[in-house]
Structures are given as structure tokens and as C-alpha cells.
mmCIF file of C-alpha atoms in Angstrom:
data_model
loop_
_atom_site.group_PDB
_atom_site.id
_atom_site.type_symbol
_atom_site.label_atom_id
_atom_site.label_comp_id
_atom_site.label_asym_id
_atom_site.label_seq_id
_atom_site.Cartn_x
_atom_site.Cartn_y
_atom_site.Cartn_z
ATOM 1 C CA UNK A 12 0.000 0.000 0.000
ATOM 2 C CA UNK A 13 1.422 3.584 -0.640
ATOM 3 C CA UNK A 14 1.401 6.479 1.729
ATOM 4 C CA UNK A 15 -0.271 8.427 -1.131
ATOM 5 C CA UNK A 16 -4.338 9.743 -0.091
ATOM 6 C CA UNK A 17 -6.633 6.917 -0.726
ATOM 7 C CA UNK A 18 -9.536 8.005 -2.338
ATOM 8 C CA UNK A 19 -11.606 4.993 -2.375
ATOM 9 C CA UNK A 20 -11.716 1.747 -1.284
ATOM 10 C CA UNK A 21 -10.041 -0.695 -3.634
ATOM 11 C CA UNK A 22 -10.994 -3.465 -5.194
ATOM 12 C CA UNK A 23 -9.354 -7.529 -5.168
ATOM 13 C CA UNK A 24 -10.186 -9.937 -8.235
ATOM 14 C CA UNK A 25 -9.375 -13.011 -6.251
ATOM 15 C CA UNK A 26 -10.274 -13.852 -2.373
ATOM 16 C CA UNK A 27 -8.688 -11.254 -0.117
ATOM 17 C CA UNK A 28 -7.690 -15.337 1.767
ATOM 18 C CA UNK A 29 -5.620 -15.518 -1.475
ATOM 19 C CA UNK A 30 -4.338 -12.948 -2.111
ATOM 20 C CA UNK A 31 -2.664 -11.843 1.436
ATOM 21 C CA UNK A 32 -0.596 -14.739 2.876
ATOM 22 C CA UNK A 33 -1.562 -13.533 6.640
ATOM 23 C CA UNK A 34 -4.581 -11.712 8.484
ATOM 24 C CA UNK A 35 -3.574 -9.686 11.225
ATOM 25 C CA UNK A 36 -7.248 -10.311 13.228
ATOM 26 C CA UNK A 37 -7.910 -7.720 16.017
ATOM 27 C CA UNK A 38 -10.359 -9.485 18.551
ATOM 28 C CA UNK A 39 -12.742 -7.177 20.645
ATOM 29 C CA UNK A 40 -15.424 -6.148 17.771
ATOM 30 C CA UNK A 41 -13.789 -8.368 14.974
ATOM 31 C CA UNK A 42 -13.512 -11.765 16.082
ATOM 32 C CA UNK A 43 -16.379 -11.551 19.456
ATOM 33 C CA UNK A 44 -18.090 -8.996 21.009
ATOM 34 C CA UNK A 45 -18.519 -9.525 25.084
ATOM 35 C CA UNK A 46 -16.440 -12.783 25.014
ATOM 36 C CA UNK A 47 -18.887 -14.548 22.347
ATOM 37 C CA UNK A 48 -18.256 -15.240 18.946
ATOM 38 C CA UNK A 49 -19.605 -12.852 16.407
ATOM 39 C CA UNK A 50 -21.806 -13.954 13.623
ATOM 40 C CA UNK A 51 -20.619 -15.794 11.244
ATOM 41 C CA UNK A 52 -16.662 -15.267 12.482
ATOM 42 C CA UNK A 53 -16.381 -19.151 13.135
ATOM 43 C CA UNK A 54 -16.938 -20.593 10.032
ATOM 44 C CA UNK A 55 -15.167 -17.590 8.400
ATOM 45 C CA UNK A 56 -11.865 -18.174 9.732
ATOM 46 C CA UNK A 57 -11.650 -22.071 9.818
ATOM 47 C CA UNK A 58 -12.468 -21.392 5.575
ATOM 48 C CA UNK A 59 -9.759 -18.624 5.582
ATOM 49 C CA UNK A 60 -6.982 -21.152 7.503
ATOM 50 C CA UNK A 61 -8.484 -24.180 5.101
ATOM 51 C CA UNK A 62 -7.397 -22.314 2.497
ATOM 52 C CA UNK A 63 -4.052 -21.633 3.283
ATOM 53 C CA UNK A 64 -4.227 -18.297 5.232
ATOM 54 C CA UNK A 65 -2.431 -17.609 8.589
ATOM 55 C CA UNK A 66 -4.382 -16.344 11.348
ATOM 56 C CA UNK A 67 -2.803 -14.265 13.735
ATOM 57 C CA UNK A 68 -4.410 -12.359 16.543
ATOM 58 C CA UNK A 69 -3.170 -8.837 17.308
ATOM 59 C CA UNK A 70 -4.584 -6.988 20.879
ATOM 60 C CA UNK A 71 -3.938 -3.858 22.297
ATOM 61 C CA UNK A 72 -5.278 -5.450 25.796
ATOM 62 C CA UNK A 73 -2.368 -5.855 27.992
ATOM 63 C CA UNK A 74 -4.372 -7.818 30.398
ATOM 64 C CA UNK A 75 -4.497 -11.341 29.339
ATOM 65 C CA UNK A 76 -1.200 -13.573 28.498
ATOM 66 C CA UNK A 77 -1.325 -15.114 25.231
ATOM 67 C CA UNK A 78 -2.246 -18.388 26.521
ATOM 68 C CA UNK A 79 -5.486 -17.330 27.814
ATOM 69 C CA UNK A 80 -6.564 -15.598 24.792
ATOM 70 C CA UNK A 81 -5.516 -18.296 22.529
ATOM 71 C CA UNK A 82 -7.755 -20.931 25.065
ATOM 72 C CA UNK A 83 -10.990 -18.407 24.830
ATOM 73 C CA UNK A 84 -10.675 -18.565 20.913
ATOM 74 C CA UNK A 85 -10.379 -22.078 21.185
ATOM 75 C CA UNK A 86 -13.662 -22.693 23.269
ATOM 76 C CA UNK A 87 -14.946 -20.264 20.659
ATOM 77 C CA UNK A 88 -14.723 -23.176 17.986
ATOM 78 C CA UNK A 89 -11.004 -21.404 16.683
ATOM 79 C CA UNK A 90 -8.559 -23.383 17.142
ATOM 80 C CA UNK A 91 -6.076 -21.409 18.371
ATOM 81 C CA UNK A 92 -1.907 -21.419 19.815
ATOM 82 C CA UNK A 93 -0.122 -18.849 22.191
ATOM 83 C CA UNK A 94 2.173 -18.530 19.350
ATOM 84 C CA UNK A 95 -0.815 -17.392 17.184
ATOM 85 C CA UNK A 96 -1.673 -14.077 19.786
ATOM 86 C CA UNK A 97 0.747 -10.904 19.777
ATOM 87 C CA UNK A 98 -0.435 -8.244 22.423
ATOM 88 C CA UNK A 99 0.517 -4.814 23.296
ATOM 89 C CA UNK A 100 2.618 -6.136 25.609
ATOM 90 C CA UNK A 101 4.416 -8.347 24.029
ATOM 91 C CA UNK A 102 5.709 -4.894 22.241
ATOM 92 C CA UNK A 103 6.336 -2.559 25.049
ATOM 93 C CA UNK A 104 7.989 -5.936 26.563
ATOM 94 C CA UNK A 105 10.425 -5.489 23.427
ATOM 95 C CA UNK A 106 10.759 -1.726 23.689
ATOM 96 C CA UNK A 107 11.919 -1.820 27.173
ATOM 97 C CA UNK A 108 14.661 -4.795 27.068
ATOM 98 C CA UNK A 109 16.400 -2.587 24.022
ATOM 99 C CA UNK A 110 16.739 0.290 26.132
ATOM 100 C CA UNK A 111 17.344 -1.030 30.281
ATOM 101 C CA UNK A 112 19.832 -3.691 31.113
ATOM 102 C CA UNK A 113 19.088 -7.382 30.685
ATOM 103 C CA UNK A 114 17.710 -8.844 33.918
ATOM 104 C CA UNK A 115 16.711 -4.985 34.894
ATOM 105 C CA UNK A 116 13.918 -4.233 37.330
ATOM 106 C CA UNK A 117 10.453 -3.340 35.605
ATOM 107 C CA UNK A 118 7.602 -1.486 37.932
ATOM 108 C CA UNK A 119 4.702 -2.856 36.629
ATOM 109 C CA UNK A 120 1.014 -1.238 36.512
ATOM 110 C CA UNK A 121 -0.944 -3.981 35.376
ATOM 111 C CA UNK A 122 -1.922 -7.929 35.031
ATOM 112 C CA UNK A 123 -0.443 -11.220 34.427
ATOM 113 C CA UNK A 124 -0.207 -10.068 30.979
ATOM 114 C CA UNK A 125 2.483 -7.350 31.509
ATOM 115 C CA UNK A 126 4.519 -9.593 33.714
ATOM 116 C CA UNK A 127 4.551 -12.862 31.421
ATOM 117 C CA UNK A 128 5.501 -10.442 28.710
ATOM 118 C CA UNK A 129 8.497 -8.679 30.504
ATOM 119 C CA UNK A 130 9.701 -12.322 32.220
ATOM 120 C CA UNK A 131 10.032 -13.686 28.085
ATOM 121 C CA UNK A 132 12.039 -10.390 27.699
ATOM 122 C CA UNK A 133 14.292 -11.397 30.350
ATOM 123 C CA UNK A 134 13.211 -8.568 32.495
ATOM 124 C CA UNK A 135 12.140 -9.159 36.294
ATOM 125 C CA UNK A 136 8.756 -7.666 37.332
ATOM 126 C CA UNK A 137 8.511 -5.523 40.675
ATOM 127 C CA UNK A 138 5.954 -4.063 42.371
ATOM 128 C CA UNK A 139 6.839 -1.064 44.568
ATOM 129 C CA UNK A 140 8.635 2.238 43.156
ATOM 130 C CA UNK A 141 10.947 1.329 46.015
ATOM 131 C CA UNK A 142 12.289 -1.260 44.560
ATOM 132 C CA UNK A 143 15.000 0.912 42.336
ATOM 133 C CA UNK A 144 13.158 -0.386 39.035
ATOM 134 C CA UNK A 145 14.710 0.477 35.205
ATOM 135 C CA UNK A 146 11.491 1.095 33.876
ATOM 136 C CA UNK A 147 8.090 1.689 34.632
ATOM 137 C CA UNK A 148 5.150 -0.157 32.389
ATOM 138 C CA UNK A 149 1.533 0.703 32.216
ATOM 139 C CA UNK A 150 -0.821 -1.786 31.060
ATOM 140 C CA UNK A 151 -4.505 -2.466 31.326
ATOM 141 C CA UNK A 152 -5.193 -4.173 34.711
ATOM 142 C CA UNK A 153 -8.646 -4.710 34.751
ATOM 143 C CA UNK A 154 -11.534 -2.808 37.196
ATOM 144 C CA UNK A 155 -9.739 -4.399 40.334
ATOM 145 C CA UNK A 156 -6.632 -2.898 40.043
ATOM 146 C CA UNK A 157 -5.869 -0.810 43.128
ATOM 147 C CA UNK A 158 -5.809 2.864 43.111
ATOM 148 C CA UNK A 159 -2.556 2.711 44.410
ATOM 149 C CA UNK A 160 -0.637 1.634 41.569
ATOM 150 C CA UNK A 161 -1.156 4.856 40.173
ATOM 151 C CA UNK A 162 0.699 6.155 42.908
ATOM 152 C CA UNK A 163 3.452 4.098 42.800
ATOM 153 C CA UNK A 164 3.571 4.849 38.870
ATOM 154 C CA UNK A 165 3.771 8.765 39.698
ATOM 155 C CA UNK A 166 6.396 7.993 42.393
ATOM 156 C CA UNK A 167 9.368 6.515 39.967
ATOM 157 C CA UNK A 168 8.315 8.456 37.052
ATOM 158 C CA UNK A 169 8.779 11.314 39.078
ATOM 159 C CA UNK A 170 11.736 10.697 39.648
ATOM 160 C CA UNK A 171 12.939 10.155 36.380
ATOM 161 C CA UNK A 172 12.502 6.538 35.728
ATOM 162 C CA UNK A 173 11.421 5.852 32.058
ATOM 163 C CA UNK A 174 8.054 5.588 31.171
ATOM 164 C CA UNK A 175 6.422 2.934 29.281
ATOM 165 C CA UNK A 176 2.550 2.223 27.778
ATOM 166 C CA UNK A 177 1.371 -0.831 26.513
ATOM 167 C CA UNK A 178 -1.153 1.665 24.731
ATOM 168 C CA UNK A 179 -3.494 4.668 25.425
ATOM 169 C CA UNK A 180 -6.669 3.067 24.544
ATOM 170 C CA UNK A 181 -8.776 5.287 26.239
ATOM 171 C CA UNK A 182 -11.848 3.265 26.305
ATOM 172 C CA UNK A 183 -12.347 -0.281 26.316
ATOM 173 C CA UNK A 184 -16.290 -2.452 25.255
ATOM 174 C CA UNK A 185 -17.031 -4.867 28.249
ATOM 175 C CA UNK A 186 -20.464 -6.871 28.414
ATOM 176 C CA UNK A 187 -22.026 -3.550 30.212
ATOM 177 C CA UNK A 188 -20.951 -0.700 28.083
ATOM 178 C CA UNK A 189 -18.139 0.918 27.025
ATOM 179 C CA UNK A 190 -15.565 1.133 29.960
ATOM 180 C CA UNK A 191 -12.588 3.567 30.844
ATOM 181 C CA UNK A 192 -9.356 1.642 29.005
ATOM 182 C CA UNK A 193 -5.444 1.587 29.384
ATOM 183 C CA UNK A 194 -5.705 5.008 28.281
ATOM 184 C CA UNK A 195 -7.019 6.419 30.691
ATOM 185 C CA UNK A 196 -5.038 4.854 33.903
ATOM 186 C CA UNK A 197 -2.178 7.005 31.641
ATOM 187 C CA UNK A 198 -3.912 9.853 32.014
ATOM 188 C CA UNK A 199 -3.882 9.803 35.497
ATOM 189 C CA UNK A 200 -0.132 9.080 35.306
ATOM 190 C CA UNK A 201 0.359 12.027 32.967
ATOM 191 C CA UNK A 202 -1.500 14.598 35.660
ATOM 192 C CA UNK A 203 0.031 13.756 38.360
ATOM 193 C CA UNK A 204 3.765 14.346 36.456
ATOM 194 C CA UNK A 205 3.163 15.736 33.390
ATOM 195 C CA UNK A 206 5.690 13.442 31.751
ATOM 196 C CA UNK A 207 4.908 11.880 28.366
ATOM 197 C CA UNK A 208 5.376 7.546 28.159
ATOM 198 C CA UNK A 209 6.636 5.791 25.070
ATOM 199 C CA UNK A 210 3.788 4.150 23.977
ATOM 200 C CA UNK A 211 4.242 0.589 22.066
ATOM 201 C CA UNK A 212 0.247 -0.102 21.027
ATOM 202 C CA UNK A 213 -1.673 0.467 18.023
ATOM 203 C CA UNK A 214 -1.278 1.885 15.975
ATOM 204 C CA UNK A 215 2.259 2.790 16.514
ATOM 205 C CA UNK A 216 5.264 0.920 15.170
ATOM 206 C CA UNK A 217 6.395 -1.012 17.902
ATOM 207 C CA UNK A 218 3.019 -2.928 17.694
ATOM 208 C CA UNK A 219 3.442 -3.467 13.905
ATOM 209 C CA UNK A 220 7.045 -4.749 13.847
ATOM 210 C CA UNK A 221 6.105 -6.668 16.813
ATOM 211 C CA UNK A 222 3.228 -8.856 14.850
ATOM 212 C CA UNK A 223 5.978 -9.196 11.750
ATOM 213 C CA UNK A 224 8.473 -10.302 14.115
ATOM 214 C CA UNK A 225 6.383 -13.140 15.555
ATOM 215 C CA UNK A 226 4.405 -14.251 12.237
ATOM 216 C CA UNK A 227 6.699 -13.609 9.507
ATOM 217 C CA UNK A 228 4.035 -12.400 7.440
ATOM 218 C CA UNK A 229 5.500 -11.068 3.881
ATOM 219 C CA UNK A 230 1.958 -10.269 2.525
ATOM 220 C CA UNK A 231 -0.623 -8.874 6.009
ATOM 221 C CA UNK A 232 -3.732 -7.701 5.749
ATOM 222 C CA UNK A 233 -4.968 -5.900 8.806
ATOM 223 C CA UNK A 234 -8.413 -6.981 9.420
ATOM 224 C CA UNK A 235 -9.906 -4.335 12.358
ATOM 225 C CA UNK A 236 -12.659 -2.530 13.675
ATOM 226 C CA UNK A 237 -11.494 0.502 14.844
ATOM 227 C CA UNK A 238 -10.489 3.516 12.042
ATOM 228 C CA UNK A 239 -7.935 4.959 14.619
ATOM 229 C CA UNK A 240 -6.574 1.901 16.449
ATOM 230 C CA UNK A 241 -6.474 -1.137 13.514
ATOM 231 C CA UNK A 242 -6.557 1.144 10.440
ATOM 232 C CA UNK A 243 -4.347 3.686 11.230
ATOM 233 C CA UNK A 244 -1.539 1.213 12.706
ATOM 234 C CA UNK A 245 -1.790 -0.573 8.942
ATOM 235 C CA UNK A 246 -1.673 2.709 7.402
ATOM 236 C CA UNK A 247 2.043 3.346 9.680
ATOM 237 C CA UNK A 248 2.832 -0.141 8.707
ATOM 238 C CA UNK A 249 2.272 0.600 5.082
ATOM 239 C CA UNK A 250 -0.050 -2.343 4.945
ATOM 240 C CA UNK A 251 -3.501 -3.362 3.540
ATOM 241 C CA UNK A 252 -7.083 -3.166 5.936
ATOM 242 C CA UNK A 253 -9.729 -4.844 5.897
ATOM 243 C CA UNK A 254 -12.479 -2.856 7.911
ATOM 244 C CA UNK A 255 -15.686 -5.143 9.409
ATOM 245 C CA UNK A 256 -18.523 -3.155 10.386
ATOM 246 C CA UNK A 257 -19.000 -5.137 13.409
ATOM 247 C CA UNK A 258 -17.364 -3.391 15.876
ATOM 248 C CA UNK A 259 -17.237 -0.037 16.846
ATOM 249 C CA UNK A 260 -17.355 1.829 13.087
ATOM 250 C CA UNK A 261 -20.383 2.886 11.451
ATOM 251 C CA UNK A 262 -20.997 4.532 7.911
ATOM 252 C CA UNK A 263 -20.869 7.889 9.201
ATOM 253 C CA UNK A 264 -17.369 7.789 10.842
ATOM 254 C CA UNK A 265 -15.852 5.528 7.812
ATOM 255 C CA UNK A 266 -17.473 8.612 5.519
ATOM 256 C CA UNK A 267 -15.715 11.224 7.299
ATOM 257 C CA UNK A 268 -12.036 9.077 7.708
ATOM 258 C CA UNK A 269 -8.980 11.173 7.501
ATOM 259 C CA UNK A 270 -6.372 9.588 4.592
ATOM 260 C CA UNK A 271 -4.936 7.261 7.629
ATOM 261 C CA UNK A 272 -8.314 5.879 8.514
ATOM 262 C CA UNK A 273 -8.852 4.768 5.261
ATOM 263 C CA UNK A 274 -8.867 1.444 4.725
ATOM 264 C CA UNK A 275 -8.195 -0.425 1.994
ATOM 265 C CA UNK A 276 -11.089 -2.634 1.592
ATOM 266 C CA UNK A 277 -14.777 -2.617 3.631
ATOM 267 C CA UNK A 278 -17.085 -5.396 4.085
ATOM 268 C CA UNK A 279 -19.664 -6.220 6.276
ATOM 269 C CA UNK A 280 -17.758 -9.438 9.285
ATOM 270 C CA UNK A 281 -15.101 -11.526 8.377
ATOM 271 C CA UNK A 282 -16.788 -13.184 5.602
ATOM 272 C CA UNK A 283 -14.980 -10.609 3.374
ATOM 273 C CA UNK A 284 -12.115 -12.574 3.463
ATOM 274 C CA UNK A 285 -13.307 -15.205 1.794
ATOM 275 C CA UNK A 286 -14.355 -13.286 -1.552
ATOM 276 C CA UNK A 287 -12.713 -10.258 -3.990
ATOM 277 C CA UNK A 288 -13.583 -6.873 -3.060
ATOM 278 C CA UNK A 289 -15.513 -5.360 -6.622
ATOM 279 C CA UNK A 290 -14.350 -2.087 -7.896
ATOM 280 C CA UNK A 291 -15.317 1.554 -7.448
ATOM 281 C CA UNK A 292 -14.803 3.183 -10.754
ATOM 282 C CA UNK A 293 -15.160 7.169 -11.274
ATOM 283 C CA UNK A 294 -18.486 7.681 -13.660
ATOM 284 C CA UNK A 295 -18.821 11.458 -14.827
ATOM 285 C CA UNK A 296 -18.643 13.714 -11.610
ATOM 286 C CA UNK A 297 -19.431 10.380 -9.549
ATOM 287 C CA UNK A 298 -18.292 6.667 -8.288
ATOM 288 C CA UNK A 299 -20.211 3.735 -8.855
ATOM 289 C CA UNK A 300 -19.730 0.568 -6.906
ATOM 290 C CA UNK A 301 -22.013 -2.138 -8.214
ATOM 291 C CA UNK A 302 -25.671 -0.701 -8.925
ATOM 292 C CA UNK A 303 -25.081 2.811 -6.636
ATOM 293 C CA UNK A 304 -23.561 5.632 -8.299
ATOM 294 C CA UNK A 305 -22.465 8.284 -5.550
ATOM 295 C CA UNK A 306 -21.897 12.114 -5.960
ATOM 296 C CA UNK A 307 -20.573 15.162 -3.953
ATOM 297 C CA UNK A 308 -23.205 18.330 -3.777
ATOM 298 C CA UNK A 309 -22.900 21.534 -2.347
ATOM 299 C CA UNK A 310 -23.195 20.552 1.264
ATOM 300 C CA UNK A 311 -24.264 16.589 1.050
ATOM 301 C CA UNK A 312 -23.818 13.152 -0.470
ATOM 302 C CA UNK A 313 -26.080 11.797 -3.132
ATOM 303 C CA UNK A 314 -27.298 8.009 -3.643
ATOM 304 C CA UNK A 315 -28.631 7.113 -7.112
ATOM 305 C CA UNK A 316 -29.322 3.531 -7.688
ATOM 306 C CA UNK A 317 -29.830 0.307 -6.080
ATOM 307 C CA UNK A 318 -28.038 -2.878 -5.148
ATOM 308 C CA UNK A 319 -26.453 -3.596 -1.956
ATOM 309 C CA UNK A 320 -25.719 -1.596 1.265
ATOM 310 C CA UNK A 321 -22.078 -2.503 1.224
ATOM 311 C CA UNK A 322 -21.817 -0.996 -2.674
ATOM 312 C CA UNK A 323 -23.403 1.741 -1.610
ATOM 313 C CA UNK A 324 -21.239 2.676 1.391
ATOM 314 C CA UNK A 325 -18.197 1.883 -0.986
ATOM 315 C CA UNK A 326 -19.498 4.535 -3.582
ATOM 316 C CA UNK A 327 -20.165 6.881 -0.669
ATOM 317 C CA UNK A 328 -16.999 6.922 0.176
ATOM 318 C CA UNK A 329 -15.053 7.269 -2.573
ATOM 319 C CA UNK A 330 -17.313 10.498 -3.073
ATOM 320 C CA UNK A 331 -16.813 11.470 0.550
ATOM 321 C CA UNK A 332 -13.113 11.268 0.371
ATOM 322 C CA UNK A 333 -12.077 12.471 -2.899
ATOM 323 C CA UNK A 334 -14.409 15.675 -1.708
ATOM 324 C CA UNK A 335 -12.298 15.665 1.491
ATOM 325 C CA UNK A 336 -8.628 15.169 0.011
ATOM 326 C CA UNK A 337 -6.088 15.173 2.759
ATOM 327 C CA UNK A 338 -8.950 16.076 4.846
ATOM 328 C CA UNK A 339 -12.215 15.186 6.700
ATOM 329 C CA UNK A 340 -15.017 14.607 5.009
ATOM 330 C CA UNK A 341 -17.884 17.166 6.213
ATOM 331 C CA UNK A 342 -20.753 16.581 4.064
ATOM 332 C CA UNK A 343 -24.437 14.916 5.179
ATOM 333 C CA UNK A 344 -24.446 12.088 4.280
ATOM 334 C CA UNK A 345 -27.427 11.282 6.936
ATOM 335 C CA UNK A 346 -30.705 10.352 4.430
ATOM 336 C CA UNK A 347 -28.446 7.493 2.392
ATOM 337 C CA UNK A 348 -27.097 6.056 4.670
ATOM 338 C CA UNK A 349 -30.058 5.792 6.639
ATOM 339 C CA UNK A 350 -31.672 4.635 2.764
ATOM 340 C CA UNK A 351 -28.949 1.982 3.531
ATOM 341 C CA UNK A 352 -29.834 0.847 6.802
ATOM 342 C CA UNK A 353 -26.394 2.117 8.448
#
């Protein structure tokens, strides 16, 4: 993929399972929603790996070690090995241990996640700001963890000691609601020092090289959720997305994507990677995707046609975003995509 402005999404004349050697698979709105599968995810992925795909399954959460992930997709009905998760802190594991001494002291604000993850490294987890630690590490710890961790956090980075994020997530979806995320816990961090951490997560670098590292994938495609989390870390990668509108994304907020929310194909759940993507082709002043041509006017976005929702969004956004540029789309867009049902 080039760093040049996408203007619409593209299209694939084979199976994007083909075509892309690995999928990158984030899990929380992609692969289950609330710790249950998500329609039709299943039998998606067991046709994706029959066909000679790699799975791998890239999280920002911090909490859980790869083991337990890899055991929950499995009693999902995916088959599923450690060596098939990479988390967020498997990366800011990796950050640290190139800049502290092997076998250095790591303050860690988080779960069993963080400390598994820094213990691979080489690195020895400790618990009190007292206890003349290399590094501190922030990482999601769940709604139990104390208050007091923050404290001790504040303590050594006030002091000087170098600062590390698993990622700044600052919400996270539980089975209630939407819930106050890894992000956050930094923020409280950031107050009470005003210091800034290195931050290893999507969609930064370290999480990217991080997921090469451990699948030797020569040909990813990013399959997320999120436009600012999933897309934009494959967009830093210089890597192709997939974008499932089962998560947290819905037509409006793909509409008005800046160029590194843009991804490079759209589809409704993860049966997109099982078939080509069809064109979007530039018709007069418009795009047409399938049986919807979309245009640009004066202050909103015009439907003409019929066919499906999907080809519809498509067209809509090639309109939205060449209208935008390097921008963010501002048009209405409200009455088709509600014509759509999204």
C-alpha cells in the first residue's frame, strides 16, 4: 500500500484469503463482542486457515497472556496457539529490554499479561517504586486494580525513571458498556507528572514490527474494527485493511475518515475474506460501486441507484473522500445512509 491519499476503497479480483498470505485479526469487535463469537466469524476463519491463510491475533489489551486468549478462541470453535496471539505487551515488553539492562527491574502497573511479557524479555517484574526499578510499564489491569498503583507509577516516574505504555486506549467495550481503558489509567499518570510515556500499542510501530516479528508475514492484511486503532496502525505499517462493520465503526465515521483511517477494503464481518472486493470506478462527476452511483453536492452526499448496502457505502466513500482530500469529510451524508440501513 502507498502512503499516497486513498480516495476509495479498492478493489481484489481473487479472495482477499488468497491474495494476502496472513490476516492480522484484532479481537474485541472483529472476532467476538462480550467474550462470544460474532456472527458468522467461526466458520469464516476455519475457511480462511483451510485455504491456506495464517491467522494471527493482534490486541492492544495488555491484560491477558497469550495463553489465555488463545484458550478463549479455542472454546470459541477457533482453534487457536499462544504462538498465534501478539499483544501490546508483548511490544512494550520489546521496547523496554532494548533500552534497560538485561535482567533490569520493571515497575509494573498492570496484570499477568504485563509480567509474562516482561519475564520472556528477560526482564524481572517488581511491584513497589521502592524497589530501584529500570522502567516503569503501564498496562490495562482490569476494574480491580488498586488505586494505588497509580501512585506508585507517579512515584518513579517522578523521579525520572522511564516511562512505558502498553497503549493509550482510552476506552475499552465490556459486556455492560463501554468502559474507561489503558488510556485512561495514563492519564492519570500524565496529571500527576506531566511526563509523556513511550507508547508501544496500536497503531504505533512497535506494535506493527512486533506482529511481523512473531508471524513472519511477507503479505498482512490488517483486518480491524477501529479507524484509529487497527486502520491507522496498517496505514504506519504501510499495509492493507480490511475494515468489518462489526465493531465499533459505522458509515458515518468511515465517511468522514482522515487519509490514515482509510482502509483499503470494507465489508460487512469476516466473511470478506473469503471473496474479492468489486471495484469503485469514477463515472462522470461520480463513483459507482455495483448498482449505486455516488456524488458530492454543495453541502451533502447523493445516492442514485440500487443494489447492496455494502456498494453503496463503498461509492459513498469514494465520493466522501475524494471531496475531502487530505482532509475530513464534512458533508451529510445522513438520508443514504439511513436509505442503507447504516
Amino acid at each position: 500500500m502507498s502512503q499516497s491519499v486513498r480516495t476509495r476503497p479498492e478493489g481484489c479480483g481473487q479472495a482477499l484469503s488468497e491474495a494476502y498470505d496472513t490476516a492480522l485479526l484484532d479481537l474485541d469487535g472483529v472476532v467476538y463482542a462480550g467474550g462470544d463469537a460474532i456472527v458468522h466469524a467461526v466458520e469464516s476463519l476455519a475457511s480462511a486457515r483451510a485455504g491456506g491463510m495464517r491467522l494471527a491475533y493482534v490486541t492492544n489489551n495488555a491484560l491477558r497472556t497469550p495463553d489465555t486468549v488463545a484458550a478463549h478462541l479455542t472454546e470459541l470453535g477457533i482453534p487457536t496457539g499462544a504462538g498465534d496471539v501478539i499483544t501490546s505487551a508483548q511490544a512494550v515488553a520489546r521496547l523496554i529490554s532494548e533500552q534497560v539492562p538485561a535482567g533490569a527491574r520493571v515497575l509494573v502497573i498492570g496484570g499477568e499479561g504485563l509480567r509474562v511479557a516482561l519475564r520472556e524479555r528477560g526482564l524481572k517484574p517488581v511491584e513497589s517504586a521502592d524497589d530501584d526499578p529500570a522502567a516503569v510499564v503501564q498496562g490495562f489491569g482490569g476494574p480491580e486494580l488498586p488505586w494505588g498503583r497509580f501512585a506508585e507509577a507517579s512515584y518513579a516516574v517522578a523521579r525520572g525513571v522511564p516511562w512505558f505504555a502498553s497503549n493509550t486506549d482510552l476506552t475499552i467495550p465490556s459486556g455492560r458498556g463501554i468502559a474507561p481503558g489503558n488510556g485512561a489509567a495514563v492519564e492519570v499518570v500524565r496529571i500527576a507528572t506531566g511526563a509523556e510515556p513511550q507508547v508501544a500499542g496500536k497503531p504505533l510501530p512497535p506494535m506493527h514490527r512486533e506482529t511481523i516479528l512473531r508471524t513472519g508475514a511477507e503479505r498482512p492484511l490488517v483486518v480491524g474494527d477501529r479507524l484509529d486503532t487497527d486502520i491507522e496502525g496498517a496505514f504506519n505499517g504501510e499495509v492493507d485493511s480490511l475494515l468489518v462493520l462489526t465493531g465499533v465503526t459505522d458509515g458515518a465515521l468511515l465517511l468522514a475518515a482522515p487519509p490514515q483511517h482509510r482502509p483499503t477494503y470494507v465489508d460487512a464481518d469476516l466473511r470478506g475474506l473469503l471473496g474479492g472486493q468489486p471495484e469503485v470506478s469514477a463515472v462522470g462527476e461520480g463513483f459507482r460501486c455495483g448498482g449505486w452511483t455516488a456524488t458530492a453536492g454543495a453541502e451533502r452526499l447523493e445516492l442514485d441507484g440500487d443494489g447492496t448496502a455494502l456498494d453503496g457505502l463503498r461509492a459513498l466513500c469514494a465520493a466522501a473522500w475524494t471531496a475531502a482530500g487530505d482532509g475530513s469529510c464534512t458533508l451529510d451524508a445522513g438520508k443514504e445512509l439511513a436509505r442503507l440501513g447504516l
